[in-house]
Structures are given as C-alpha cells and as structure tokens.
PDB file of C-alpha atoms and ligand atoms in Angstrom:
ATOM      1  CA  MET C   1      45.196 110.553 153.651  1.00 94.00           C
ATOM      2  CA  LYS C   2      46.561 113.310 151.383  1.00 97.00           C
ATOM      3  CA  VAL C   3      46.046 112.723 147.727  1.00 98.00           C
ATOM      4  CA  LEU C   4      47.007 115.067 144.831  1.00 98.00           C
ATOM      5  CA  VAL C   5      45.776 114.784 141.298  1.00 98.00           C
ATOM      6  CA  LEU C   6      47.162 116.346 138.069  1.00 98.00           C
ATOM      7  CA  CYS C   7      46.459 116.232 134.336  1.00 98.00           C
ATOM      8  CA  SER C   8      49.498 116.290 132.057  1.00 98.00           C
ATOM      9  CA  GLY C   9      50.159 116.607 128.370  1.00 97.00           C
ATOM     10  CA  GLY C  10      47.464 117.042 125.725  1.00 98.00           C
ATOM     11  CA  ASP C  11      44.078 117.159 127.372  1.00 98.00           C
ATOM     12  CA  ALA C  12      41.880 114.220 126.569  1.00 98.00           C
ATOM     13  CA  PRO C  13      38.043 113.894 126.690  1.00 98.00           C
ATOM     14  CA  GLY C  14      37.288 111.986 129.848  1.00 98.00           C
ATOM     15  CA  MET C  15      40.035 113.624 132.050  1.00 98.00           C
ATOM     16  CA  ASN C  16      37.386 115.664 133.810  1.00 98.00           C
ATOM     17  CA  ARG C  17      35.264 112.667 134.418  1.00 98.00           C
ATOM     18  CA  VAL C  18      38.173 110.810 136.105  1.00 98.00           C
ATOM     19  CA  VAL C  19      38.803 113.746 138.381  1.00 98.00           C
ATOM     20  CA  TYR C  20      35.101 113.921 139.265  1.00 98.00           C
ATOM     21  CA  SER C  21      34.897 110.182 139.892  1.00 98.00           C
ATOM     22  CA  LEU C  22      38.074 110.239 142.010  1.00 98.00           C
ATOM     23  CA  SER C  23      36.544 113.012 144.088  1.00 98.00           C
ATOM     24  CA  LYS C  24      33.673 110.715 144.988  1.00 97.00           C
ATOM     25  CA  TYR C  25      36.134 108.329 146.705  1.00 97.00           C
ATOM     26  CA  LEU C  26      38.907 110.649 147.902  1.00 97.00           C
ATOM     27  CA  LYS C  27      39.432 114.108 149.265  1.00 97.00           C
ATOM     28  CA  LEU C  28      41.713 115.657 146.694  1.00 98.00           C
ATOM     29  CA  ASP C  29      44.047 118.531 146.060  1.00 98.00           C
ATOM     30  CA  TYR C  30      45.110 119.285 142.512  1.00 98.00           C
ATOM     31  CA  ALA C  31      48.242 120.698 140.908  1.00 98.00           C
ATOM     32  CA  ARG C  32      47.123 123.276 138.356  1.00 98.00           C
ATOM     33  CA  ALA C  33      48.355 122.485 134.796  1.00 98.00           C
ATOM     34  CA  GLY C  34      50.144 119.292 135.571  1.00 98.00           C
ATOM     35  CA  TYR C  35      53.854 118.972 136.431  1.00 98.00           C
ATOM     36  CA  LYS C  36      54.182 122.761 135.965  1.00 98.00           C
ATOM     37  CA  GLY C  37      51.822 123.322 138.869  1.00 98.00           C
ATOM     38  CA  LEU C  38      53.597 120.604 140.909  1.00 98.00           C
ATOM     39  CA  VAL C  39      56.899 122.364 140.391  1.00 98.00           C
ATOM     40  CA  GLU C  40      55.625 125.890 140.948  1.00 98.00           C
ATOM     41  CA  GLY C  41      53.547 124.924 143.968  1.00 98.00           C
ATOM     42  CA  ASP C  42      50.263 125.858 142.292  1.00 98.00           C
ATOM     43  CA  ILE C  43      48.384 123.417 144.406  1.00 98.00           C
ATOM     44  CA  PHE C  44      44.838 123.868 145.634  1.00 98.00           C
ATOM     45  CA  PRO C  45      41.921 121.940 147.064  1.00 98.00           C
ATOM     46  CA  LEU C  46      39.653 120.652 144.322  1.00 98.00           C
ATOM     47  CA  ASP C  47      36.654 122.886 143.604  1.00 96.00           C
ATOM     48  CA  LEU C  48      33.962 120.234 143.796  1.00 97.00           C
ATOM     49  CA  LYS C  49      31.307 122.344 142.142  1.00 98.00           C
ATOM     50  CA  ALA C  50      33.482 123.106 139.061  1.00 98.00           C
ATOM     51  CA  VAL C  51      34.555 119.440 138.925  1.00 98.00           C
ATOM     52  CA  LYS C  52      30.979 118.248 139.004  1.00 98.00           C
ATOM     53  CA  GLU C  53      29.877 120.703 136.344  1.00 98.00           C
ATOM     54  CA  SER C  54      32.667 119.512 134.000  1.00 98.00           C
ATOM     55  CA  LYS C  55      32.184 115.794 134.477  1.00 98.00           C
ATOM     56  CA  ASP C  56      30.634 115.199 131.035  1.00 98.00           C
ATOM     57  CA  GLU C  57      32.764 117.745 129.218  1.00 98.00           C
ATOM     58  CA  ALA C  58      36.048 117.600 127.357  1.00 98.00           C
ATOM     59  CA  GLY C  59      39.047 119.698 128.440  1.00 98.00           C
ATOM     60  CA  ALA C  60      40.709 119.687 131.840  1.00 98.00           C
ATOM     61  CA  VAL C  61      39.021 121.663 134.569  1.00 98.00           C
ATOM     62  CA  ILE C  62      42.248 121.398 136.664  1.00 98.00           C
ATOM     63  CA  TYR C  63      44.224 122.466 133.529  1.00 98.00           C
ATOM     64  CA  SER C  64      46.996 120.603 131.781  1.00 98.00           C
ATOM     65  CA  SER C  65      50.345 121.469 130.206  1.00 98.00           C
ATOM     66  CA  ARG C  66      53.356 120.135 128.437  1.00 97.00           C
ATOM     67  CA  TYR C  67      56.300 120.876 130.672  1.00 97.00           C
ATOM     68  CA  PRO C  68      59.641 119.793 129.147  1.00 96.00           C
ATOM     69  CA  LYS C  69      61.501 121.674 131.937  1.00 97.00           C
ATOM     70  CA  PHE C  70      60.503 118.825 134.249  1.00 97.00           C
ATOM     71  CA  LYS C  71      63.333 116.846 132.777  1.00 96.00           C
ATOM     72  CA  GLU C  72      65.742 119.346 134.276  1.00 97.00           C
ATOM     73  CA  GLU C  73      67.084 118.434 137.715  1.00 97.00           C
ATOM     74  CA  LYS C  74      66.364 121.849 139.261  1.00 98.00           C
ATOM     75  CA  TYR C  75      62.717 121.712 138.328  1.00 98.00           C
ATOM     76  CA  PHE C  76      62.294 117.977 138.947  1.00 98.00           C
ATOM     77  CA  LYS C  77      63.608 118.408 142.553  1.00 98.00           C
ATOM     78  CA  LYS C  78      61.068 121.183 143.228  1.00 98.00           C
ATOM     79  CA  GLY C  79      58.294 118.972 141.888  1.00 98.00           C
ATOM     80  CA  LEU C  80      59.522 116.025 143.948  1.00 98.00           C
ATOM     81  CA  LYS C  81      59.552 118.126 147.105  1.00 98.00           C
ATOM     82  CA  ASN C  82      55.856 119.033 146.587  1.00 98.00           C
ATOM     83  CA  ALA C  83      54.949 115.465 145.607  1.00 98.00           C
ATOM     84  CA  LEU C  84      56.485 114.116 148.857  1.00 98.00           C
ATOM     85  CA  ASN C  85      53.954 116.201 150.811  1.00 98.00           C
ATOM     86  CA  TYR C  86      51.303 113.744 149.646  1.00 98.00           C
ATOM     87  CA  ASP C  87      50.544 110.103 150.394  1.00 98.00           C
ATOM     88  CA  TYR C  88      49.648 109.655 146.775  1.00 98.00           C
ATOM     89  CA  VAL C  89      50.032 111.671 143.569  1.00 98.00           C
ATOM     90  CA  ILE C  90      47.742 110.620 140.733  1.00 98.00           C
ATOM     91  CA  VAL C  91      48.888 111.566 137.251  1.00 98.00           C
ATOM     92  CA  ILE C  92      46.460 111.410 134.307  1.00 98.00           C
ATOM     93  CA  GLY C  93      48.272 111.710 130.983  1.00 98.00           C
ATOM     94  CA  GLY C  94      50.043 109.995 128.091  1.00 97.00           C
ATOM     95  CA  ASN C  95      53.302 108.056 127.840  1.00 93.00           C
ATOM     96  CA  GLY C  96      55.533 111.095 128.502  1.00 94.00           C
ATOM     97  CA  SER C  97      53.560 111.876 131.640  1.00 97.00           C
ATOM     98  CA  GLN C  98      53.925 108.241 132.669  1.00 96.00           C
ATOM     99  CA  ARG C  99      57.690 108.576 132.432  1.00 96.00           C
ATOM    100  CA  GLY C 100      57.559 111.616 134.655  1.00 97.00           C
ATOM    101  CA  ALA C 101      55.468 109.678 137.228  1.00 98.00           C
ATOM    102  CA  LYS C 102      57.920 106.813 137.144  1.00 97.00           C
ATOM    103  CA  GLU C 103      60.864 109.125 137.743  1.00 97.00           C
ATOM    104  CA  LEU C 104      59.069 110.688 140.741  1.00 98.00           C
ATOM    105  CA  ALA C 105      58.330 107.174 142.069  1.00 98.00           C
ATOM    106  CA  GLU C 106      61.949 106.217 141.708  1.00 97.00           C
ATOM    107  CA  ALA C 107      62.903 109.325 143.622  1.00 97.00           C
ATOM    108  CA  GLY C 108      60.635 108.358 146.537  1.00 97.00           C
ATOM    109  CA  ALA C 109      57.208 109.801 145.751  1.00 98.00           C
ATOM    110  CA  ASN C 110      54.142 107.547 145.829  1.00 97.00           C
ATOM    111  CA  MET C 111      52.572 107.710 142.410  1.00 98.00           C
ATOM    112  CA  LEU C 112      49.599 106.299 140.532  1.00 98.00           C
ATOM    113  CA  PHE C 113      49.226 106.671 136.796  1.00 98.00           C
ATOM    114  CA  ILE C 114      46.035 106.732 134.719  1.00 98.00           C
ATOM    115  CA  PRO C 115      46.308 106.775 130.902  1.00 98.00           C
ATOM    116  CA  GLY C 116      44.682 109.895 129.373  1.00 98.00           C
ATOM    117  CA  SER C 117      45.704 110.724 125.803  1.00 98.00           C
ATOM    118  CA  ILE C 118      43.752 110.707 122.545  1.00 98.00           C
ATOM    119  CA  ASP C 119      46.828 109.135 120.870  1.00 98.00           C
ATOM    120  CA  ASN C 120      46.281 105.776 122.630  1.00 97.00           C
ATOM    121  CA  ASP C 121      50.033 105.258 122.772  1.00 94.00           C
ATOM    122  CA  VAL C 122      50.509 104.358 126.479  1.00 96.00           C
ATOM    123  CA  ILE C 123      52.937 101.489 126.714  1.00 94.00           C
ATOM    124  CA  ASN C 124      51.355  98.157 127.750  1.00 95.00           C
ATOM    125  CA  SER C 125      47.811  99.568 127.718  1.00 97.00           C
ATOM    126  CA  SER C 126      45.185  98.772 125.060  1.00 97.00           C
ATOM    127  CA  TYR C 127      43.362 101.968 125.747  1.00 98.00           C
ATOM    128  CA  SER C 128      43.918 105.490 126.929  1.00 98.00           C
ATOM    129  CA  LEU C 129      41.171 107.936 127.750  1.00 98.00           C
ATOM    130  CA  GLY C 130      39.938 110.179 124.963  1.00 98.00           C
ATOM    131  CA  PHE C 131      40.811 107.808 122.122  1.00 98.00           C
ATOM    132  CA  GLN C 132      37.206 106.835 121.246  1.00 98.00           C
ATOM    133  CA  SER C 133      36.113 110.498 121.489  1.00 98.00           C
ATOM    134  CA  ALA C 134      38.829 111.513 119.061  1.00 98.00           C
ATOM    135  CA  VAL C 135      38.005 108.764 116.641  1.00 98.00           C
ATOM    136  CA  ASP C 136      34.293 109.621 116.802  1.00 98.00           C
ATOM    137  CA  GLN C 137      35.072 113.248 115.864  1.00 98.00           C
ATOM    138  CA  CYS C 138      37.223 112.141 112.900  1.00 98.00           C
ATOM    139  CA  VAL C 139      34.410 109.845 111.676  1.00 98.00           C
ATOM    140  CA  TYR C 140      31.872 112.650 112.184  1.00 98.00           C
ATOM    141  CA  THR C 141      33.926 115.064 110.108  1.00 98.00           C
ATOM    142  CA  ILE C 142      34.374 112.531 107.328  1.00 98.00           C
ATOM    143  CA  GLN C 143      30.692 111.707 107.265  1.00 98.00           C
ATOM    144  CA  ASN C 144      29.867 115.380 107.008  1.00 98.00           C
ATOM    145  CA  CYS C 145      32.371 116.093 104.210  1.00 98.00           C
ATOM    146  CA  MET C 146      32.037 113.105 102.050  1.00 98.00           C
ATOM    147  CA  PRO C 147      28.600 113.897 100.559  1.00 98.00           C
ATOM    148  CA  SER C 148      30.095 117.093  99.148  1.00 98.00           C
ATOM    149  CA  ILE C 149      33.347 115.333  98.038  1.00 98.00           C
ATOM    150  CA  ASN C 150      31.188 112.625  96.339  1.00 98.00           C
ATOM    151  CA  ALA C 151      29.112 115.248  94.495  1.00 98.00           C
ATOM    152  CA  PHE C 152      32.189 116.178  92.475  1.00 98.00           C
ATOM    153  CA  CYS C 153      33.875 112.739  92.558  1.00 98.00           C
ATOM    154  CA  TYR C 154      36.748 114.541  94.358  1.00 98.00           C
ATOM    155  CA  THR C 155      39.382 112.976  96.585  1.00 98.00           C
ATOM    156  CA  CYS C 156      39.925 114.223 100.096  1.00 98.00           C
ATOM    157  CA  PHE C 157      42.781 113.722 102.556  1.00 98.00           C
ATOM    158  CA  PHE C 158      41.472 113.835 106.166  1.00 98.00           C
ATOM    159  CA  GLU C 159      44.386 114.683 108.477  1.00 98.00           C
ATOM    160  CA  VAL C 160      43.901 113.240 111.919  1.00 98.00           C
ATOM    161  CA  MET C 161      45.994 113.633 115.101  1.00 98.00           C
ATOM    162  CA  GLY C 162      48.127 111.035 116.834  1.00 98.00           C
ATOM    163  CA  ARG C 163      51.637 112.440 116.869  1.00 96.00           C
ATOM    164  CA  ASP C 164      53.838 109.348 116.488  1.00 95.00           C
ATOM    165  CA  SER C 165      50.935 106.948 116.846  1.00 97.00           C
ATOM    166  CA  GLY C 166      48.804 105.772 113.924  1.00 98.00           C
ATOM    167  CA  ARG C 167      46.064 104.464 116.187  1.00 98.00           C
ATOM    168  CA  ILE C 168      43.537 107.302 115.589  1.00 98.00           C
ATOM    169  CA  ALA C 169      44.133 107.042 111.800  1.00 98.00           C
ATOM    170  CA  GLU C 170      43.728 103.230 111.803  1.00 98.00           C
ATOM    171  CA  GLU C 171      40.550 103.225 113.818  1.00 98.00           C
ATOM    172  CA  THR C 172      39.057 106.138 111.864  1.00 98.00           C
ATOM    173  CA  TYR C 173      39.844 104.359 108.576  1.00 98.00           C
ATOM    174  CA  LYS C 174      37.909 101.301 109.795  1.00 98.00           C
ATOM    175  CA  ASN C 175      34.987 103.165 111.415  1.00 98.00           C
ATOM    176  CA  ALA C 176      34.475 105.570 108.532  1.00 98.00           C
ATOM    177  CA  ASN C 177      34.821 102.945 105.902  1.00 97.00           C
ATOM    178  CA  ALA C 178      37.433 105.022 104.159  1.00 98.00           C
ATOM    179  CA  ASP C 179      39.165 104.061 100.899  1.00 98.00           C
ATOM    180  CA  VAL C 180      42.820 104.540 101.893  1.00 98.00           C
ATOM    181  CA  LEU C 181      44.791 104.588 105.149  1.00 98.00           C
ATOM    182  CA  VAL C 182      48.109 106.484 105.316  1.00 98.00           C
ATOM    183  CA  ALA C 183      49.264 105.973 108.938  1.00 98.00           C
ATOM    184  CA  LYS C 184      52.962 105.982 108.024  1.00 98.00           C
ATOM    185  CA  MET C 185      54.941 107.202 104.984  1.00 98.00           C
ATOM    186  CA  GLU C 186      55.289 103.700 103.522  1.00 98.00           C
ATOM    187  CA  ASP C 187      51.488 103.589 103.199  1.00 98.00           C
ATOM    188  CA  PHE C 188      51.591 106.487 100.745  1.00 98.00           C
ATOM    189  CA  LYS C 189      51.740 104.358  97.564  1.00 98.00           C
ATOM    190  CA  VAL C 190      50.734 107.063  95.157  1.00 98.00           C
ATOM    191  CA  ASN C 191      50.243 104.886  92.074  1.00 98.00           C
ATOM    192  CA  THR C 192      47.928 102.476  93.922  1.00 98.00           C
ATOM    193  CA  ILE C 193      46.012 105.376  95.483  1.00 98.00           C
ATOM    194  CA  ALA C 194      45.613 107.056  92.030  1.00 98.00           C
ATOM    195  CA  LYS C 195      44.327 103.787  90.650  1.00 98.00           C
ATOM    196  CA  LYS C 196      41.713 103.669  93.414  1.00 98.00           C
ATOM    197  CA  VAL C 197      40.756 107.296  92.759  1.00 98.00           C
ATOM    198  CA  LYS C 198      40.191 106.617  89.043  1.00 98.00           C
ATOM    199  CA  GLU C 199      38.170 103.502  89.816  1.00 98.00           C
ATOM    200  CA  ASN C 200      35.964 105.522  92.207  1.00 98.00           C
ATOM    201  CA  VAL C 201      35.515 108.330  89.669  1.00 98.00           C
ATOM    202  CA  ASN C 202      34.444 105.765  87.063  1.00 98.00           C
ATOM    203  CA  ASN C 203      31.873 104.468  89.578  1.00 98.00           C
ATOM    204  CA  GLY C 204      30.674 108.026  90.244  1.00 98.00           C
ATOM    205  CA  LYS C 205      32.188 108.241  93.721  1.00 98.00           C
ATOM    206  CA  GLY C 206      34.691 110.355  95.674  1.00 98.00           C
ATOM    207  CA  THR C 207      37.679 108.977  97.515  1.00 98.00           C
ATOM    208  CA  CYS C 208      38.365 109.235 101.256  1.00 98.00           C
ATOM    209  CA  ILE C 209      41.950 109.061 102.475  1.00 99.00           C
ATOM    210  CA  VAL C 210      42.712 109.034 106.209  1.00 99.00           C
ATOM    211  CA  LEU C 211      46.151 110.495 106.887  1.00 98.00           C
ATOM    212  CA  LYS C 212      48.089 110.646 110.128  1.00 98.00           C
ATOM    213  CA  GLU C 213      49.417 114.096 110.957  1.00 98.00           C
ATOM    214  CA  LYS C 214      53.041 115.208 111.234  1.00 98.00           C
ATOM    215  CA  MET C 215      54.540 113.159 108.372  1.00 98.00           C
ATOM    216  CA  ARG C 216      54.953 115.645 105.544  1.00 98.00           C
ATOM    217  CA  ASP C 217      53.443 119.000 104.631  1.00 97.00           C
ATOM    218  CA  ARG C 218      49.949 118.855 103.158  1.00 97.00           C
ATOM    219  CA  THR C 219      51.196 120.181  99.763  1.00 97.00           C
ATOM    220  CA  TYR C 220      53.483 117.162  99.444  1.00 98.00           C
ATOM    221  CA  PHE C 221      50.554 114.741  99.530  1.00 98.00           C
ATOM    222  CA  VAL C 222      48.184 116.850  97.411  1.00 98.00           C
ATOM    223  CA  GLU C 223      50.773 117.622  94.707  1.00 98.00           C
ATOM    224  CA  ALA C 224      52.084 114.042  94.543  1.00 98.00           C
ATOM    225  CA  LEU C 225      48.569 112.693  93.976  1.00 98.00           C
ATOM    226  CA  GLU C 226      47.550 115.436  91.589  1.00 97.00           C
ATOM    227  CA  GLU C 227      50.442 114.494  89.329  1.00 97.00           C
ATOM    228  CA  ARG C 228      48.507 111.283  88.656  1.00 98.00           C
ATOM    229  CA  VAL C 229      44.861 112.345  88.771  1.00 97.00           C
ATOM    230  CA  GLU C 230      42.913 115.317  87.433  1.00 96.00           C
ATOM    231  CA  LYS C 231      44.300 118.658  88.729  1.00 95.00           C
ATOM    232  CA  GLY C 232      42.101 120.528  91.213  1.00 96.00           C
ATOM    233  CA  THR C 233      40.279 117.392  92.345  1.00 98.00           C
ATOM    234  CA  VAL C 234      42.323 116.668  95.515  1.00 98.00           C
ATOM    235  CA  LYS C 235      41.192 118.351  98.703  1.00 98.00           C
ATOM    236  CA  TYR C 236      42.661 118.432 102.181  1.00 98.00           C
ATOM    237  CA  GLN C 237      40.720 118.651 105.393  1.00 98.00           C
ATOM    238  CA  VAL C 238      42.316 118.863 108.879  1.00 98.00           C
ATOM    239  CA  VAL C 239      40.020 117.390 111.500  1.00 98.00           C
ATOM    240  CA  GLY C 240      41.813 119.500 114.141  1.00 98.00           C
ATOM    241  CA  ARG C 241      40.985 120.304 117.693  1.00 98.00           C
ATOM    242  CA  THR C 242      37.490 118.805 117.771  1.00 98.00           C
ATOM    243  CA  GLN C 243      39.394 115.617 118.414  1.00 98.00           C
ATOM    244  CA  ARG C 244      40.311 116.874 121.891  1.00 98.00           C
ATOM    245  CA  GLY C 245      37.590 119.420 122.469  1.00 98.00           C
ATOM    246  CA  GLY C 246      34.496 117.471 121.297  1.00 97.00           C
ATOM    247  CA  LYS C 247      32.017 115.909 123.664  1.00 97.00           C
ATOM    248  CA  PRO C 248      33.480 112.821 125.397  1.00 98.00           C
ATOM    249  CA  ALA C 249      32.225 109.533 123.987  1.00 98.00           C
ATOM    250  CA  LYS C 250      30.166 107.383 126.345  1.00 98.00           C
ATOM    251  CA  MET C 251      32.969 104.831 126.262  1.00 98.00           C
ATOM    252  CA  ASP C 252      35.427 107.419 127.618  1.00 98.00           C
ATOM    253  CA  LEU C 253      33.103 108.396 130.441  1.00 98.00           C
ATOM    254  CA  LEU C 254      32.646 104.774 131.335  1.00 98.00           C
ATOM    255  CA  MET C 255      36.414 104.078 131.166  1.00 98.00           C
ATOM    256  CA  ALA C 256      37.051 107.161 133.348  1.00 98.00           C
ATOM    257  CA  ASP C 257      34.744 105.756 136.035  1.00 98.00           C
ATOM    258  CA  LYS C 258      36.575 102.466 135.858  1.00 98.00           C
ATOM    259  CA  PHE C 259      40.020 104.100 136.070  1.00 98.00           C
ATOM    260  CA  ALA C 260      38.928 106.167 139.072  1.00 98.00           C
ATOM    261  CA  SER C 261      37.355 103.267 140.942  1.00 98.00           C
ATOM    262  CA  ALA C 262      40.492 101.135 140.380  1.00 98.00           C
ATOM    263  CA  ALA C 263      42.798 103.908 141.532  1.00 98.00           C
ATOM    264  CA  ALA C 264      40.687 104.402 144.659  1.00 98.00           C
ATOM    265  CA  LYS C 265      40.909 100.680 145.327  1.00 98.00           C
ATOM    266  CA  GLU C 266      44.711 100.718 144.940  1.00 98.00           C
ATOM    267  CA  ILE C 267      44.923 103.500 147.443  1.00 97.00           C
ATOM    268  CA  LYS C 268      42.620 101.687 149.886  1.00 97.00           C
ATOM    269  CA  LEU C 269      44.830  98.623 149.585  1.00 97.00           C
ATOM    270  CA  GLY C 270      47.908 100.767 150.237  1.00 96.00           C
ATOM    271  CA  HIS C 271      49.542  99.722 146.951  1.00 97.00           C
ATOM    272  CA  LYS C 272      52.295 101.936 145.741  1.00 93.00           C
ATOM    273  CA  ASN C 273      53.555 103.102 142.344  1.00 97.00           C
ATOM    274  CA  LYS C 274      51.021 101.466 140.064  1.00 98.00           C
ATOM    275  CA  SER C 275      49.715 102.164 136.544  1.00 98.00           C
ATOM    276  CA  ILE C 276      46.041 101.538 136.040  1.00 98.00           C
ATOM    277  CA  LEU C 277      46.078 100.128 132.515  1.00 98.00           C
ATOM    278  CA  VAL C 278      43.682  98.261 130.202  1.00 98.00           C
ATOM    279  CA  ASP C 279      44.068  94.777 128.722  1.00 98.00           C
ATOM    280  CA  GLU C 280      43.022  93.557 125.237  1.00 97.00           C
ATOM    281  CA  LYS C 281      39.567  92.703 126.444  1.00 97.00           C
ATOM    282  CA  MET C 282      39.160  96.266 127.757  1.00 96.00           C
ATOM    283  CA  ASN C 283      39.371  95.150 131.422  1.00 98.00           C
ATOM    284  CA  ILE C 284      41.407  97.186 133.912  1.00 98.00           C
ATOM    285  CA  LYS C 285      44.739  95.738 134.762  1.00 98.00           C
ATOM    286  CA  ILE C 286      47.036  96.989 137.535  1.00 98.00           C
ATOM    287  CA  CYS C 287      50.763  97.076 136.679  1.00 98.00           C
ATOM    288  CA  ASP C 288      53.902  98.317 138.350  1.00 97.00           C
ATOM    289  CA  LEU C 289      54.646 101.843 137.114  1.00 94.00           C
ATOM    290  CA  LEU C 290      57.076 101.258 134.210  1.00 72.00           C
TER     291      LEU C 290
HETATM  292  O1  F6P K 301      49.175 114.212 122.289  1.00 77.06           O
HETATM  293  C1  F6P K 301      47.895 114.625 121.894  1.00 77.06           C
HETATM  294  C2  F6P K 301      47.925 115.504 120.669  1.00 77.06           C
HETATM  295  O2  F6P K 301      46.611 115.938 120.410  1.00 77.06           O
HETATM  296  C3  F6P K 301      48.614 114.889 119.464  1.00 77.06           C
HETATM  297  O3  F6P K 301      47.755 114.019 118.781  1.00 77.06           O
HETATM  298  C4  F6P K 301      49.008 116.121 118.649  1.00 77.06           C
HETATM  299  O4  F6P K 301      50.049 115.890 117.808  1.00 77.06           O
HETATM  300  C5  F6P K 301      49.368 117.100 119.755  1.00 77.06           C
HETATM  301  O5  F6P K 301      48.663 116.647 120.938  1.00 77.06           O
HETATM  302  C6  F6P K 301      48.941 118.516 119.486  1.00 77.06           C
HETATM  303  O6  F6P K 301      49.538 119.278 120.450  1.00 77.06           O
HETATM  304  P1  F6P K 301      49.157 120.775 120.827  1.00 77.06           P
HETATM  305  O7  F6P K 301      48.020 120.664 121.743  1.00 77.06           O
HETATM  306  O8  F6P K 301      50.346 121.277 121.540  1.00 77.06           O
HETATM  307  O9  F6P K 301      48.779 121.463 119.566  1.00 77.06           O
END
C-alpha cells in the first residue's frame, strides 16, 4: 500500500501530531510543502525520527504552503500525475485545501482529507485542528495584557486571526470574558462600545474588545472610538503568530490522534475519497469528499 501525506495552507497546531499518529498505522511518503511539493515532485519517505520529535509541537515538520498555482491546469496535471502514483493521498488543511483534494479525486486520484486550520472554517465540520490552540493563545494574551490595561482604565482591541471566519474571535470573546466582540463590521457599533467603555471607567475597569482581523485598518477602529472616549486611552494589540506557533492544546493533540485513527481505518476498509470531519458532539464523522 502506497500512501502519501501532505500539509497544505496555514500550518495549524496538531498537524505534526496527525502525521506522527498516521505513521504508527501506515508506511508513509510525504510531499514537502503541500500541493507545491506534489506538483514539483518533492516527495520523500517520512523521517520517522523527526516526525516523532515534533509530535507535540506546532508547525509542520513536512512543511506547508499556500499554492494558488495549483488552480492552473498545467500545475494541477503535474500534481495529479504524482498523486496517481499512490493508493491514497492524505491532505491535512483548511477549506481551500479540501477543494484541491476534491478536484484531484474527481480527476481520478484517491484522496482522504483531514481538517487542519486554526480558522475552523471547514465546511460541514464542527472542528478543525489547531482551533483550540489558537483560541488558547488569544485568551492567554488577553489575560496577560488586561491587568496593565485595567491599571489605567484603558480600552484595548485584541486583533485575532481567522481570515473570513469569526470563529476564533467568538470563542476568544467567550473564553476570555471580554466586554465586546467585533467579529464582523456590523458588530462595530461605536456608540454602544463607547457607552460600555465609559461605564467600565466609572467602575474603575478597563475594556477588552476582541476584533477579527482583516476588516479595516487598525487606525480606523482606534480613531473611531477615540472620537467618543478620552483621547490616548485606546490601545491595539495584535495577538499574531503565537496563534499558529504556540504549543498545541491537549484537545488538538487528542483530535489529531482521532483523525489519524479514523483515516487509517478508512484506508483499511478500502474506502475512497472521504473527508474525516467532526460532528456537533465532537465525534468523528466520515463524509464523501465535498
Ligand atoms: O488560515 C490561517 C491563517 O492563520 C488566517 O487566520 C490568517 O488570516 C492567515 O492564515 C495568515 O496567513 P499567513 O501565514 O500567510 O500570514
């Protein structure tokens, strides 16, 4: 049985653990840096020592990449040719990577997909690997900044990742007990937020606002709020790459083991072109690759 694994898109804490767990069930080759490696033929046997050493770490020991060229026929065909050398190709990535896997499946390759993206935006899955780790890092940052923000009764925007998905922002808001959630532009009701800020100041407290990235420039939010509250009291903190590079949460390591065991089972059963997804109760569900 020839099985190839690759990580695609933004790396997510837990990706390494899936690769390690898979290697306990299957003899694997890997494509270095995702679809790019698949296209360029950067394909090697897994280095079991490196994989074992990285099993509790973030990052992607087999490397990852965003590879928009894969949409172009010329590159796709090269990737397909290499994928067809394998009985199975396992793709670990987000929704864009899932699309790539589906297209390869439609073209005749035998694909399995495992959700790995901090954004938790994989269609039809309640969870994707790395989400909890990212949220934990956001909460940690907030908890470590707020004592200082409170000391001056300041207000702080905490910018979290997620691209088009507000899931990290929403979960961080809940877990950090923040005052305001701005997961989409409509949430930025500046008068209501200013009222909350003033109320907190009167109670001798600072204000914590969780803000999803990539909506408007930071100065837009800070200046809009500072028009309604005391100048110089609004701060902006980007949580940043700790969301992807921080230690994987226990939950992600556990989910990684579950994804790997389910994928190995699908292979043993000879099932083709499946996504290993998660239902609302956090159980693994197997679906056709959509
Ligand atoms: O998709 C994962 C993610 O971390 C997004 O939340 C974020 O917008 C993006 O990747 C950042 O991409 P890059 O790694 O290219 O900076």
